[in-house]
Each structure stands twice: as structure tokens, then as C-alpha cells.
mmCIF file of C-alpha atoms in Angstrom:
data_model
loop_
_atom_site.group_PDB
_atom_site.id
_atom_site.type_symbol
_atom_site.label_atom_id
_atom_site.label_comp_id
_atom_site.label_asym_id
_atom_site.label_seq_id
_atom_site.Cartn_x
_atom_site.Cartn_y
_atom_site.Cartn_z
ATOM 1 C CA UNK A 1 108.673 107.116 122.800
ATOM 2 C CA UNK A 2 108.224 109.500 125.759
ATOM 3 C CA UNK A 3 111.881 111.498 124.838
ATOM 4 C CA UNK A 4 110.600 111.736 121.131
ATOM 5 C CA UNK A 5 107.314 113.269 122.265
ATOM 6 C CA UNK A 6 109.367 115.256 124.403
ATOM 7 C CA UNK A 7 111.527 116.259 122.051
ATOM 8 C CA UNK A 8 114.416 115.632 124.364
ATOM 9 C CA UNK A 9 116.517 112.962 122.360
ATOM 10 C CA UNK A 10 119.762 111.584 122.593
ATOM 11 C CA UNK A 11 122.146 111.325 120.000
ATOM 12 C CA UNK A 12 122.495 107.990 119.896
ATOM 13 C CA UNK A 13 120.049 105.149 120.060
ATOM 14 C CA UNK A 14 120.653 101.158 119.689
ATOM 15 C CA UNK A 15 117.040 100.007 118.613
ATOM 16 C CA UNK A 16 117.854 96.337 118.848
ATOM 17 C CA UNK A 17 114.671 93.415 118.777
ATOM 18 C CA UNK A 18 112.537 91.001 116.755
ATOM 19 C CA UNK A 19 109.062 92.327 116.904
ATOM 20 C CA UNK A 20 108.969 94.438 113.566
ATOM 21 C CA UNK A 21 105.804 96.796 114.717
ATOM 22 C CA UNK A 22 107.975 98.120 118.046
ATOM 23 C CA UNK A 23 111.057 99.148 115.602
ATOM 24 C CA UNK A 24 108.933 100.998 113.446
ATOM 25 C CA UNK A 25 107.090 102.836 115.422
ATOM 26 C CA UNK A 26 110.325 103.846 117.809
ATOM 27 C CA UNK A 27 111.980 104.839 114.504
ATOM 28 C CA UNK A 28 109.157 106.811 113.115
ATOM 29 C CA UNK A 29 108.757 108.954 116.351
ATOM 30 C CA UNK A 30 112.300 109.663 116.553
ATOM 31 C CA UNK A 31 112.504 110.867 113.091
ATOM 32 C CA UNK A 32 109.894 113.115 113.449
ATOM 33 C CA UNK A 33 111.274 114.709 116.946
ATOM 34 C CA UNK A 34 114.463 115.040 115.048
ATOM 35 C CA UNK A 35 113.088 116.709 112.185
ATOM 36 C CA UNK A 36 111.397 119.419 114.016
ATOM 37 C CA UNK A 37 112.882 123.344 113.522
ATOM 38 C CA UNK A 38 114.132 122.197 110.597
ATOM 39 C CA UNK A 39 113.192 121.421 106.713
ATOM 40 C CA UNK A 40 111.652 117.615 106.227
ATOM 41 C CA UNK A 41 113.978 114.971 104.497
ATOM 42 C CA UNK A 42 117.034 117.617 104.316
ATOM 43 C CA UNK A 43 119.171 116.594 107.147
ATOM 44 C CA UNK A 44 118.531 112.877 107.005
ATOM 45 C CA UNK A 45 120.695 110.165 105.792
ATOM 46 C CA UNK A 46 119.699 106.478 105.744
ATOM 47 C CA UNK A 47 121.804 103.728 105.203
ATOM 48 C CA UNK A 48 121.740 99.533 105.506
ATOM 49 C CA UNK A 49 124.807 97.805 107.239
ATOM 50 C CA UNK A 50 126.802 95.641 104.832
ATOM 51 C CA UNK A 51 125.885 97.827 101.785
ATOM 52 C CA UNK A 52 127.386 101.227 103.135
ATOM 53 C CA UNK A 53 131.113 101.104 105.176
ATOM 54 C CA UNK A 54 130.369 102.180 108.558
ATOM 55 C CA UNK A 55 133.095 105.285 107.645
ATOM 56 C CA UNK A 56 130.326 107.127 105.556
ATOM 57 C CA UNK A 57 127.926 106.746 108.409
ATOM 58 C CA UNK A 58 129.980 108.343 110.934
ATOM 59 C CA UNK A 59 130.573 110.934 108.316
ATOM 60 C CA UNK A 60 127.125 111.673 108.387
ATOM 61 C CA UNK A 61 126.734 111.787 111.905
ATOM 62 C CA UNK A 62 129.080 114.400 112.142
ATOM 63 C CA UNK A 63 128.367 116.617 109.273
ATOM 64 C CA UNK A 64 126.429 119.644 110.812
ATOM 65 C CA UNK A 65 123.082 120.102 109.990
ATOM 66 C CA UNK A 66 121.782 122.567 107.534
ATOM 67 C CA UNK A 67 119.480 125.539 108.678
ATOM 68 C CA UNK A 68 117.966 122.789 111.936
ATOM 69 C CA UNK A 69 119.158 121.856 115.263
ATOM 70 C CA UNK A 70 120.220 118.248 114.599
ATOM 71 C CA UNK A 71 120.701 115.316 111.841
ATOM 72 C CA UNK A 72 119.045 112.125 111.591
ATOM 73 C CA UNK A 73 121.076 109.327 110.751
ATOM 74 C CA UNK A 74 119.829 105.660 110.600
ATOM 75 C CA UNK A 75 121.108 102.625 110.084
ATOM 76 C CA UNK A 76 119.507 99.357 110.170
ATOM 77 C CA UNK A 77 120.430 95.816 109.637
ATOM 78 C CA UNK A 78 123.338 96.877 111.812
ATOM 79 C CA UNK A 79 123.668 93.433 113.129
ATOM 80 C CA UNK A 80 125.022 92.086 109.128
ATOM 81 C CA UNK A 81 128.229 93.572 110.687
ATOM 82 C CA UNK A 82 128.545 91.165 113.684
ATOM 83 C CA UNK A 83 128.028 88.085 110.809
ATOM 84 C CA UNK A 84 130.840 90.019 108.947
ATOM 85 C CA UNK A 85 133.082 90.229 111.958
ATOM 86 C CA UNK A 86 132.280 86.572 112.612
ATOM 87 C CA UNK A 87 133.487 85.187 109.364
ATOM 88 C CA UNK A 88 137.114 86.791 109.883
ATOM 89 C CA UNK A 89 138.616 84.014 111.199
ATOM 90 C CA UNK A 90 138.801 86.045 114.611
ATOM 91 C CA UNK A 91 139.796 89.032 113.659
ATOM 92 C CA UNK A 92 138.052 92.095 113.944
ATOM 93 C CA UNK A 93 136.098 91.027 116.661
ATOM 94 C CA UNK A 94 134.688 93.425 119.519
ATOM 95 C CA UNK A 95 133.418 91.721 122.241
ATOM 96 C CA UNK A 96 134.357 92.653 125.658
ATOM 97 C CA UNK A 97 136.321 89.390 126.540
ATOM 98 C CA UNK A 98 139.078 90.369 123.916
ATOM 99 C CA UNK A 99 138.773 94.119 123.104
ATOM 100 C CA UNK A 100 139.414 94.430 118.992
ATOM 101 C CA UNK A 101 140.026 90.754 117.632
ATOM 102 C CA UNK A 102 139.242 88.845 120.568
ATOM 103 C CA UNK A 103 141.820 86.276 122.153
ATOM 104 C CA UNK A 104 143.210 85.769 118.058
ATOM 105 C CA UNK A 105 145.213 89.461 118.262
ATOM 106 C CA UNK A 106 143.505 92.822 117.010
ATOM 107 C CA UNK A 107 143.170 93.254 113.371
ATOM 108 C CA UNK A 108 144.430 95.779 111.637
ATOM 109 C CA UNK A 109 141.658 97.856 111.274
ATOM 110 C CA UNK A 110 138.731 98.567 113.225
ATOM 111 C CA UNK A 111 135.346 96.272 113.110
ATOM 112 C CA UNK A 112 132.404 98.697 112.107
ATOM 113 C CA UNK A 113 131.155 97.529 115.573
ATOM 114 C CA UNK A 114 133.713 98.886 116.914
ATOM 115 C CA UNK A 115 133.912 101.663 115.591
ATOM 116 C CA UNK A 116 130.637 102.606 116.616
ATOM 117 C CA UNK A 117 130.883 101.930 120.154
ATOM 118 C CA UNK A 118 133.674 104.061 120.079
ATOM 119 C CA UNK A 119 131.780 106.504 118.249
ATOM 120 C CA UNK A 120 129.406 106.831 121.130
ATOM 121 C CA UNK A 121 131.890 107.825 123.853
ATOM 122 C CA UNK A 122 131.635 111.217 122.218
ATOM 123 C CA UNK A 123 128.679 111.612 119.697
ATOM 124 C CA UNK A 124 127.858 114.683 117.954
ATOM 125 C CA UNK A 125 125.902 116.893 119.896
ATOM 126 C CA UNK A 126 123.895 117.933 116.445
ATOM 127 C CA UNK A 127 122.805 114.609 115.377
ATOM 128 C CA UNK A 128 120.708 111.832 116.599
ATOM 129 C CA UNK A 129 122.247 108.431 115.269
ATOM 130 C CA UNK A 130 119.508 105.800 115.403
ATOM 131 C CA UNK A 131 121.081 101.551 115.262
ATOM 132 C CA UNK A 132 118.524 98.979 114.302
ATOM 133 C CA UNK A 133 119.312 95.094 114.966
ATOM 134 C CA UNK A 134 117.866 92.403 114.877
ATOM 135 C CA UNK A 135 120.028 90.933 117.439
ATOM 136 C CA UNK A 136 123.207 91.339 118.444
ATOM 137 C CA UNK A 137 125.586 89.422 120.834
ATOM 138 C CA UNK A 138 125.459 90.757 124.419
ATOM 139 C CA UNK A 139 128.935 91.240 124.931
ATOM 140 C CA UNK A 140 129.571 93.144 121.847
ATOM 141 C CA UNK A 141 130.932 96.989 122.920
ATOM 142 C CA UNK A 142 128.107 98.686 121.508
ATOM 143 C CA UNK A 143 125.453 96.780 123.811
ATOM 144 C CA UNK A 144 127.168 96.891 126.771
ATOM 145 C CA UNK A 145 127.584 100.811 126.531
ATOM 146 C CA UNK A 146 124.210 100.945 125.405
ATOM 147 C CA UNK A 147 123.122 99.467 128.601
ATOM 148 C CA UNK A 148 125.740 101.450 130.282
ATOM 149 C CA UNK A 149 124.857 104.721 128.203
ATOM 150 C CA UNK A 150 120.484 103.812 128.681
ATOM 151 C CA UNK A 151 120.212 104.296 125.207
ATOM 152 C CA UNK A 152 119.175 100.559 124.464
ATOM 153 C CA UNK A 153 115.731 100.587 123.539
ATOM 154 C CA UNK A 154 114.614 97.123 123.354
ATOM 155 C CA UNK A 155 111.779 95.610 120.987
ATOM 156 C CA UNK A 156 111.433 91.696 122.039
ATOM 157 C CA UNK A 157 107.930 90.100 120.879
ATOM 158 C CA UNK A 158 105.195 90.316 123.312
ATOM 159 C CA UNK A 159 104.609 86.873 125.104
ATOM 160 C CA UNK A 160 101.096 85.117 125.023
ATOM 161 C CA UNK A 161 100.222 86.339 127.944
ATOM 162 C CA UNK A 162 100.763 90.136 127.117
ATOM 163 C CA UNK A 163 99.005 90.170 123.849
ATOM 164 C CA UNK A 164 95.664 89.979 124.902
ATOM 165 C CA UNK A 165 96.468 93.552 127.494
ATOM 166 C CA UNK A 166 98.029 94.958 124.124
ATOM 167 C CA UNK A 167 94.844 94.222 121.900
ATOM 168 C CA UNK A 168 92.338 96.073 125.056
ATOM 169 C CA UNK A 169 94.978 98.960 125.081
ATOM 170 C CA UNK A 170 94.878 99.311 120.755
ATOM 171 C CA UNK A 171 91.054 98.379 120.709
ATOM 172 C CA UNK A 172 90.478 101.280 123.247
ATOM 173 C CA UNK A 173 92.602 103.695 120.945
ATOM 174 C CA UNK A 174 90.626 103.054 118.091
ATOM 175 C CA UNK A 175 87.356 103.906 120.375
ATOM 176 C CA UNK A 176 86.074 100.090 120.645
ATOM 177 C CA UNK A 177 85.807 97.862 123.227
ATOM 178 C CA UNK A 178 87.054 94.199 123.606
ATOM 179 C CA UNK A 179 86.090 92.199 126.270
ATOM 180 C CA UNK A 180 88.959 90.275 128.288
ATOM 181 C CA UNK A 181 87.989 87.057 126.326
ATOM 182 C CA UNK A 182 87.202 88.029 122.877
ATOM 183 C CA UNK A 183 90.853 90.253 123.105
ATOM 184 C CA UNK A 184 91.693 86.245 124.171
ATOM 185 C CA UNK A 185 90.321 84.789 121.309
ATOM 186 C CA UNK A 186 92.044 87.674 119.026
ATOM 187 C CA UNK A 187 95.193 86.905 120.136
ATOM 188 C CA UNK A 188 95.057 83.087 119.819
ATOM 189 C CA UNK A 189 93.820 83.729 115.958
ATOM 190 C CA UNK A 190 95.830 86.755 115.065
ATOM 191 C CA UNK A 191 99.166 86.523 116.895
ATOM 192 C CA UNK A 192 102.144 86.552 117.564
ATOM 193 C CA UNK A 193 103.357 89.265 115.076
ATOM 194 C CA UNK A 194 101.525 92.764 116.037
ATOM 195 C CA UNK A 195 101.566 93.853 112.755
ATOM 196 C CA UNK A 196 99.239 91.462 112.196
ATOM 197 C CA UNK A 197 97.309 92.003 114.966
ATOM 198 C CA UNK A 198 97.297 95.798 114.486
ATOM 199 C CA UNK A 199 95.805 95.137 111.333
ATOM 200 C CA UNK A 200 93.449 92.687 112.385
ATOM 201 C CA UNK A 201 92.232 95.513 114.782
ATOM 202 C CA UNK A 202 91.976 98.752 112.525
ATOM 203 C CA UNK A 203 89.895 95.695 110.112
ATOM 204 C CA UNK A 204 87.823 94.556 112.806
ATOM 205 C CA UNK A 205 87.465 99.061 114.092
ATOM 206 C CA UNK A 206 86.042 99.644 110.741
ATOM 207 C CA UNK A 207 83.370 97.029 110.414
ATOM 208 C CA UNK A 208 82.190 97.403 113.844
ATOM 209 C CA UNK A 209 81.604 101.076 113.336
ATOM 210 C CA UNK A 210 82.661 104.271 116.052
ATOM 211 C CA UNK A 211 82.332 103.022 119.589
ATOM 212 C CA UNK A 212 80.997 100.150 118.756
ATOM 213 C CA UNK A 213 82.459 96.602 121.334
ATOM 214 C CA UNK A 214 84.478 94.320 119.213
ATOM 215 C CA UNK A 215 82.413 90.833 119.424
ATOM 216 C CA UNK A 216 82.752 86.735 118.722
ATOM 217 C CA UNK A 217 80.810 87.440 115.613
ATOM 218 C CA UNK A 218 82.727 90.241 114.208
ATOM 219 C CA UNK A 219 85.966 88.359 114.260
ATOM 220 C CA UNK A 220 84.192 85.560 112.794
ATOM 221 C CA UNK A 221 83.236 87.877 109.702
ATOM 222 C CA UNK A 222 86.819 89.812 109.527
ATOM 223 C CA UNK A 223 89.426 87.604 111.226
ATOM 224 C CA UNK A 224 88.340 83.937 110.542
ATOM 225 C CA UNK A 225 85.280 82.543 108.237
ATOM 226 C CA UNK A 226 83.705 80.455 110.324
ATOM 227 C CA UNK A 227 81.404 81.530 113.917
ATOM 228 C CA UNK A 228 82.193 80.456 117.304
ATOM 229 C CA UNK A 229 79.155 78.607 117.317
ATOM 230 C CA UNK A 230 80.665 76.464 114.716
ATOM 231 C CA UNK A 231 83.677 75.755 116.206
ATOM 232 C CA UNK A 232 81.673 74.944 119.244
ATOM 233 C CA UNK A 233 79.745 72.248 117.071
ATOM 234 C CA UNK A 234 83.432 70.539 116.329
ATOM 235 C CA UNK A 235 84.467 70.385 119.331
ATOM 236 C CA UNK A 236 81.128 69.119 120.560
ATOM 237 C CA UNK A 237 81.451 66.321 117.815
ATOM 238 C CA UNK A 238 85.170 65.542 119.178
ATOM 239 C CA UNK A 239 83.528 64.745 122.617
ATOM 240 C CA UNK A 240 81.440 62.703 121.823
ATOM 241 C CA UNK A 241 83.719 60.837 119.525
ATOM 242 C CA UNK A 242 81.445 61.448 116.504
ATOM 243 C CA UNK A 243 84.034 61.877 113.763
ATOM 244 C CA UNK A 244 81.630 62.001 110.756
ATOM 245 C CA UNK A 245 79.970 65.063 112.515
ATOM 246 C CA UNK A 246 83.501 66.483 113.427
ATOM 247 C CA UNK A 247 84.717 65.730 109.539
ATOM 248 C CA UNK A 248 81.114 67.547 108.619
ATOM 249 C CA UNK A 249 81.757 70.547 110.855
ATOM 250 C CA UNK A 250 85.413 71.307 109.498
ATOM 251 C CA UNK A 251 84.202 70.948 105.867
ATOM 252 C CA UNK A 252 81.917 73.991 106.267
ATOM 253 C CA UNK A 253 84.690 75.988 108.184
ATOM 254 C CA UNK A 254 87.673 75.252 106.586
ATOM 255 C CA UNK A 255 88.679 78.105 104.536
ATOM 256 C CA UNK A 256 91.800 77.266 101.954
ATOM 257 C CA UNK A 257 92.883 80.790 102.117
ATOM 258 C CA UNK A 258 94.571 80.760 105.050
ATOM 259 C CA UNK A 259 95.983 77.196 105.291
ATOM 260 C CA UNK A 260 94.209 76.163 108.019
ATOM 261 C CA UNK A 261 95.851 78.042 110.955
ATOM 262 C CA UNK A 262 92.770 80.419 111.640
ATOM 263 C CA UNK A 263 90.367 77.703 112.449
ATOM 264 C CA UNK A 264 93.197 75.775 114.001
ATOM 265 C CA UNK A 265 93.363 78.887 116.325
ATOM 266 C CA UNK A 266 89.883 79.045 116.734
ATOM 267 C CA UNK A 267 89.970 75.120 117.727
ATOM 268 C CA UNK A 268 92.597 75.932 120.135
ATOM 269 C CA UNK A 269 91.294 78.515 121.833
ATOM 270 C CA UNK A 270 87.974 76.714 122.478
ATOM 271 C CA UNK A 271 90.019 73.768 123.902
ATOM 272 C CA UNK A 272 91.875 76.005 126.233
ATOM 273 C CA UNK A 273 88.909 77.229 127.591
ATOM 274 C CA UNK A 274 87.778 74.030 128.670
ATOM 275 C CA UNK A 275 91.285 73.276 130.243
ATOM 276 C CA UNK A 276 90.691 76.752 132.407
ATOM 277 C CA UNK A 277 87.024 75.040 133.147
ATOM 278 C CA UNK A 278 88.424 71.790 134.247
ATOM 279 C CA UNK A 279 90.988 73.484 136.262
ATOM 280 C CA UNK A 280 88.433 76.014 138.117
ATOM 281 C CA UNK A 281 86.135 72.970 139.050
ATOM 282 C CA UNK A 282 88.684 70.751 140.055
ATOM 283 C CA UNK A 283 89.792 73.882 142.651
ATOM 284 C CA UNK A 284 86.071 73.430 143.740
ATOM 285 C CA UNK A 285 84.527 76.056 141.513
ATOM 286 C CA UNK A 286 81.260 76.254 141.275
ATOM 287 C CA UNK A 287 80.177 76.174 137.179
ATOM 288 C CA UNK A 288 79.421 80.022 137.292
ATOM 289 C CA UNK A 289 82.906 80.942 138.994
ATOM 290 C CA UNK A 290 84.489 77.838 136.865
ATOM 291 C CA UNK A 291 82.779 79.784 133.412
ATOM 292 C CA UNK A 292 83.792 83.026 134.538
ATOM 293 C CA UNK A 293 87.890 82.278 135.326
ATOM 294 C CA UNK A 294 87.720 80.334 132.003
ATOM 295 C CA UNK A 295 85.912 82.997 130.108
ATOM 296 C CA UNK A 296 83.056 80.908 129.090
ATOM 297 C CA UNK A 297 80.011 82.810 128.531
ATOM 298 C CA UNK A 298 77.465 82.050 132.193
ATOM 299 C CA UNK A 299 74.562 80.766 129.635
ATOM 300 C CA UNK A 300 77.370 78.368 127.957
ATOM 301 C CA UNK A 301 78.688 76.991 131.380
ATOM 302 C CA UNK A 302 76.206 74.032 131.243
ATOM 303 C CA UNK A 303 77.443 73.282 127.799
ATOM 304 C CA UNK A 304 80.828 72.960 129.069
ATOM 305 C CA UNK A 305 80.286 71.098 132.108
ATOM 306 C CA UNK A 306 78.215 68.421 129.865
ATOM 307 C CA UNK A 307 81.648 68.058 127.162
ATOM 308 C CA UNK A 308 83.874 67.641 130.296
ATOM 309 C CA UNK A 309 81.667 64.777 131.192
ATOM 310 C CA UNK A 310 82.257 63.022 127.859
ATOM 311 C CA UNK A 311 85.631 63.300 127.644
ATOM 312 C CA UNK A 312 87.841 60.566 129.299
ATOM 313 C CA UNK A 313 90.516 61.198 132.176
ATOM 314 C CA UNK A 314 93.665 63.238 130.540
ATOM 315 C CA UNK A 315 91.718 63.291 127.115
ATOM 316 C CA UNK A 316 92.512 67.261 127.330
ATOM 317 C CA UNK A 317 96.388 67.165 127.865
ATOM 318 C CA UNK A 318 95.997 64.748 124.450
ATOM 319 C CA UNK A 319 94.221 67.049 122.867
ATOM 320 C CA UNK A 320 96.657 70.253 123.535
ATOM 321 C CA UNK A 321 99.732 68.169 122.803
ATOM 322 C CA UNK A 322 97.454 67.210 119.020
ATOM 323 C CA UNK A 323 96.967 70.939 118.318
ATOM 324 C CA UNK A 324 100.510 71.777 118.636
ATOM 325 C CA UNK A 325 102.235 68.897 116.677
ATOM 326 C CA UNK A 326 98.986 70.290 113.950
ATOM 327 C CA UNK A 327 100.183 73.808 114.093
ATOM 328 C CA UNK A 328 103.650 72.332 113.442
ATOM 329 C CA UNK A 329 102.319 70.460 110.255
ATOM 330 C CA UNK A 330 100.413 73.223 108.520
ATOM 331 C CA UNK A 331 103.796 75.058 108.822
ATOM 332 C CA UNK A 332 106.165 73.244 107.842
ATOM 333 C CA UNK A 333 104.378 69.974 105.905
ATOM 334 C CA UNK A 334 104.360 69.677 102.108
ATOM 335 C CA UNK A 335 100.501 67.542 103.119
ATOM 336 C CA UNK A 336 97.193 69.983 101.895
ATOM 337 C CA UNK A 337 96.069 71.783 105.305
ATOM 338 C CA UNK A 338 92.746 70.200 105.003
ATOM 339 C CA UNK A 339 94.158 66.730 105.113
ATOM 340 C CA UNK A 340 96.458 67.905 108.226
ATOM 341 C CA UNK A 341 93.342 69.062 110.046
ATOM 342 C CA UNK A 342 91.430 65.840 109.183
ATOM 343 C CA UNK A 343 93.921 63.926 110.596
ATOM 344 C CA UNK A 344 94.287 66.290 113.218
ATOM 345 C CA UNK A 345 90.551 65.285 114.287
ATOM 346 C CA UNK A 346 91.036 61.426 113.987
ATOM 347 C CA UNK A 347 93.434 61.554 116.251
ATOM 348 C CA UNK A 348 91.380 64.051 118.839
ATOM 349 C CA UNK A 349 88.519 61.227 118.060
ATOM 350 C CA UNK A 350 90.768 58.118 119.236
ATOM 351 C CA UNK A 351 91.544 59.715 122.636
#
């Protein structure tokens, strides 16, 4: 991102990663840092592994551009050529323990892998090719001299713990503030994908208004249908083992829109707050520091203290491992989401 704002790009790049939003984005700003001194659109060509031989796309990257400084030539779905090469019975394969065709002999031609790899020990100096995978092997040719070349530009998923930094840095873009546990909370209900959670953000930007903080209640009305306070109620209910008030609570929240999995995130992010509270008290906390590591609100740390003193030894490890096998079910289960979840809190009831 820094070279395309730059302007200083190289002409080759091996975009390879899972999290959609990153590829984009890296594509988009190289595109536009190639385009510049030249005419929009006219000295692009884009083409899609598999559907295009990889011939015509090093054809392209070495056509010289037309009244600008460089091409821009993309290809994505680059890794469709490693499943090709993989279904040759051995041959054509170009991974570094066998060279061209591995330990089965080299095939007669070339694999499009390759052929790229070999492609980048001298690219064109007037175009800037740009290789999008989803994932590729590491030992194929063209990642290990992207590694060797630094022109790898990787785009994993952010982890669970990074989201919530990534939300605070994209909340502060837009010009609103998020508080360290609400950009918690956000992440619990929106993630993993950050398309999602971009979106959730520009949704949440515009409702709260210019400078405005990002709050509890304004995910409530954008992100999920149901309050904090409400899910607070539920899990109140589970602790004290009253599962006609728990049933009560989830009837209210439970919107069939989304299956289920926004007030199961809710659920679990309240529950994981009270882990962090057990933890800080058990390290001899007082409830004000335990609140605070936990990111309870101070006025809600009595509230919290009380549950923990309903719940039985362990009953929170039960509870964690419940949510999970739930999230699992409203997945991947054929049951109605609101039966999952009821059964979800019959079984948070019995421990």
C-alpha cells in the first residue's frame, strides 16, 4: 500500500491470502498507481486463471504500453493452476523438490506456474503484473521467489485478537470513536470477515452521526436487534437456573433474520466477560480492577460479582464449550435456529 501511494511499484506482485477485504483493497491501489500518466482502462488487461492460457497473459505483460509509463495486468484465481497441475498425474509440476514435473520426469511443456516464476526472473520493466491466490503451496517456484524477490504481499484473516485494534483504527477513520470494549463486542458480533465488519462500521458511522462515539446501544439498533441490557437479562436468568425467564428473554431477542448467530454473539460475548471477571478476582482483583480488565462497565461490577456467586464451580468452562458446539449447529444443522438456541439454554440451565 505504501509503494502504490508512492507510486514506486514493482512489476510484479503475488497477492496471495484468504481475507477478501485485504486483496481488494491492495489491488485497487495498485491499479490506480499504475494507471497514473496515462489514459484510464487503456493499458489494462484482466484475466481469471483456468479460463485464459497463461501464454496470453505473458503476452500482455510484455506488450508496451500505449501513450503511459506502464501496463496493468491482473490475474486472479491464479491458484486454479496449481489444482490443474495437480491432476496431471505428476506432470507439470513446479515445486522446488523436483523442478518441472517433480520426481515423475518434466512434462513436455511448461506448467503456467512455471512459467510465471520464470517470467519473473526478468519482468517487463513497463508493466506491473499483479497474481491473486487464494493459496498456493509454499514450495511452488513462484512463492519461493516471491519471498526471495519481496514481492509477496500477504492477506491472511485477522485473528480474534487483532480485530478489535482494526475496528478502533476504521472507527477513527470514519471520525467516531469506539471504546476498547464496545470495538470488543463489534468484533464478537460482526467478525471474522472484514467486509463485514467494514460494513457494519460505515452502518453503525452513519447512524451515529459526525464525531459522534460508537455505543452498546447503537450496535444494538444497527448490528443486532436486541440491547445489551437484554442479553444481560438472559444471562441473568441462566444463573439463576430460571429457564422459563431465559426461554422468555430469547423470545423477545431472537431475530429470524439472521439465524441466530447475532444474539449468539451477543450471548458470547457477555459470557466472556464474566470469564475475564472470574479470572481478575481469582488473581486477587479487587471488583473495580476485576470490571475494568474484563471490560465490565464500574456501575455493572456488582452485577457481575452477584452472577459469579450463583453459578457453580466450572459452570463457565460448560458454558463456553455450549456456545461453541451452538455456533457449530446454527451453521451447519438442518434444526430452525430458534430451536438450536433453546436447546442451547437448557443445556446452560442444567450446569
Amino acid at each position: 500500500m505504501k509503494e502504490a501511494a508512492s507510486g514506486n511499484l514493482r512489476p510484479v506482485y503475488l497477492v496471495l491470502g484468504e481475507e477478501r477485504w485485504f486483496v481488494d483493497r491492495v489491488v485497487a491501489a495498485i491499479r490506480e498507481a499504475a494507471a497514473k500518466g496515462g489514459i484510464a482502462g487503456f493499458n489494462e488487461d484482466k484475466f481469471t486463471a483456468g479460463d485464459t492460457p497463461v501464454e496470453s497473459v505473458l503476452g500482455a505483460a510484455r506488450m508496451l504500453p500505449m501513450m503511459a509509463p506502464r501496463r496493468f495486468v491482473l490475474v486472479r484465481g491464479v491458484d486454479r493452476w496449481e489444482k490443474k497441475d495437480e491432476g496431471d498425474d505428476g506432470e507439470g509440476g513446479d515445486d522446488e523438490r523436483g523442478g518441472a514435473g517433480g520426481k515423475r520426469g518434466a512434462s513436455k511443456q511448461a506448467s503456467p506456474l512455471d512459467a510465471l516464476a520464470e517470467y519473473t526472473k526478468a519482468p517487463s520493466p513497463s508493466a506491473v503484473l499483479v497474481l491473486v491466490a487464494t493459496k498456493l503451496h509454499g514450495q511452488r517456484r513462484i512463492v519461493t521467489a516471491a519471498k526471495k524477490g519481496d514481492f509477496l504481499v500477504a492477506c491472511e484473516p485477522l485473528n480474534r485478537r487483532a480485530l478489535p485494534g482494526f475496528i478502533t483504527a476504521i472507527a477513527r477513520e470514519k471520525g467516531n470513536p469506539i471504546s476498547g470494549d464496545v470495538a470488543d463486542q463489534l468484533a464478537e458480533l460482526a467478525g471474522p470477515e472484514l467486509g463485514y465488519v467494514v460494513d457494519a462500521i460505515e452502518r453503525l458511522s452513519l447512524y451515529v452521526g459526525p464525531k459522534q462515539p460508537i455505543t452498546e446501544d447503537a450496535i444494538a439498533q444497527v448490528v443486532i436487534r436486541v440491547r445489551q441490557s437484554t442479553v444481560w437479562e438472559l444471562i441473568d436468568a441462566l444463573g439463576r437456573r430460571r429457564l422459563d425467564r431465559a426461554l422468555a428473554a430469547l423470545a423477545d431477542a431472537y431475530d429470524p433474520r439472521d439465524g441466530g448467530l447475532r444474539l449468539l454473539g451477543a450471548v458470547s460475548w457477555s459470557v466472556r466477560q464474566l470469564v475475564k471477571f472470574e479470572s481478575a478476582l481469582a488473581a486477587g482483583a479487587s471488583q473495580a480492577e476485576a470490571a475494568q480488565r474484563a471490560g465490565v462497565a464500574p456501575f455493572k461490577a456488582g452485577e457481575y460479582a452477584q452472577t459469579l456467586r450463583t453459578l457453580p464451580k466450572g459452570a463457565l468452562g460448560g458454558w463456553m464449550r455450549t456456545l461453541a458446539e451452538t455456533d457449530l449447529a446454527l451453521k451447519s444443522s438442518r434444526r430452525p435456529a430458534q430451536a438450536v438456541l433453546e436447546t442451547m439454554l437448557i443445556e446452560m440451565c442444567s450446569r
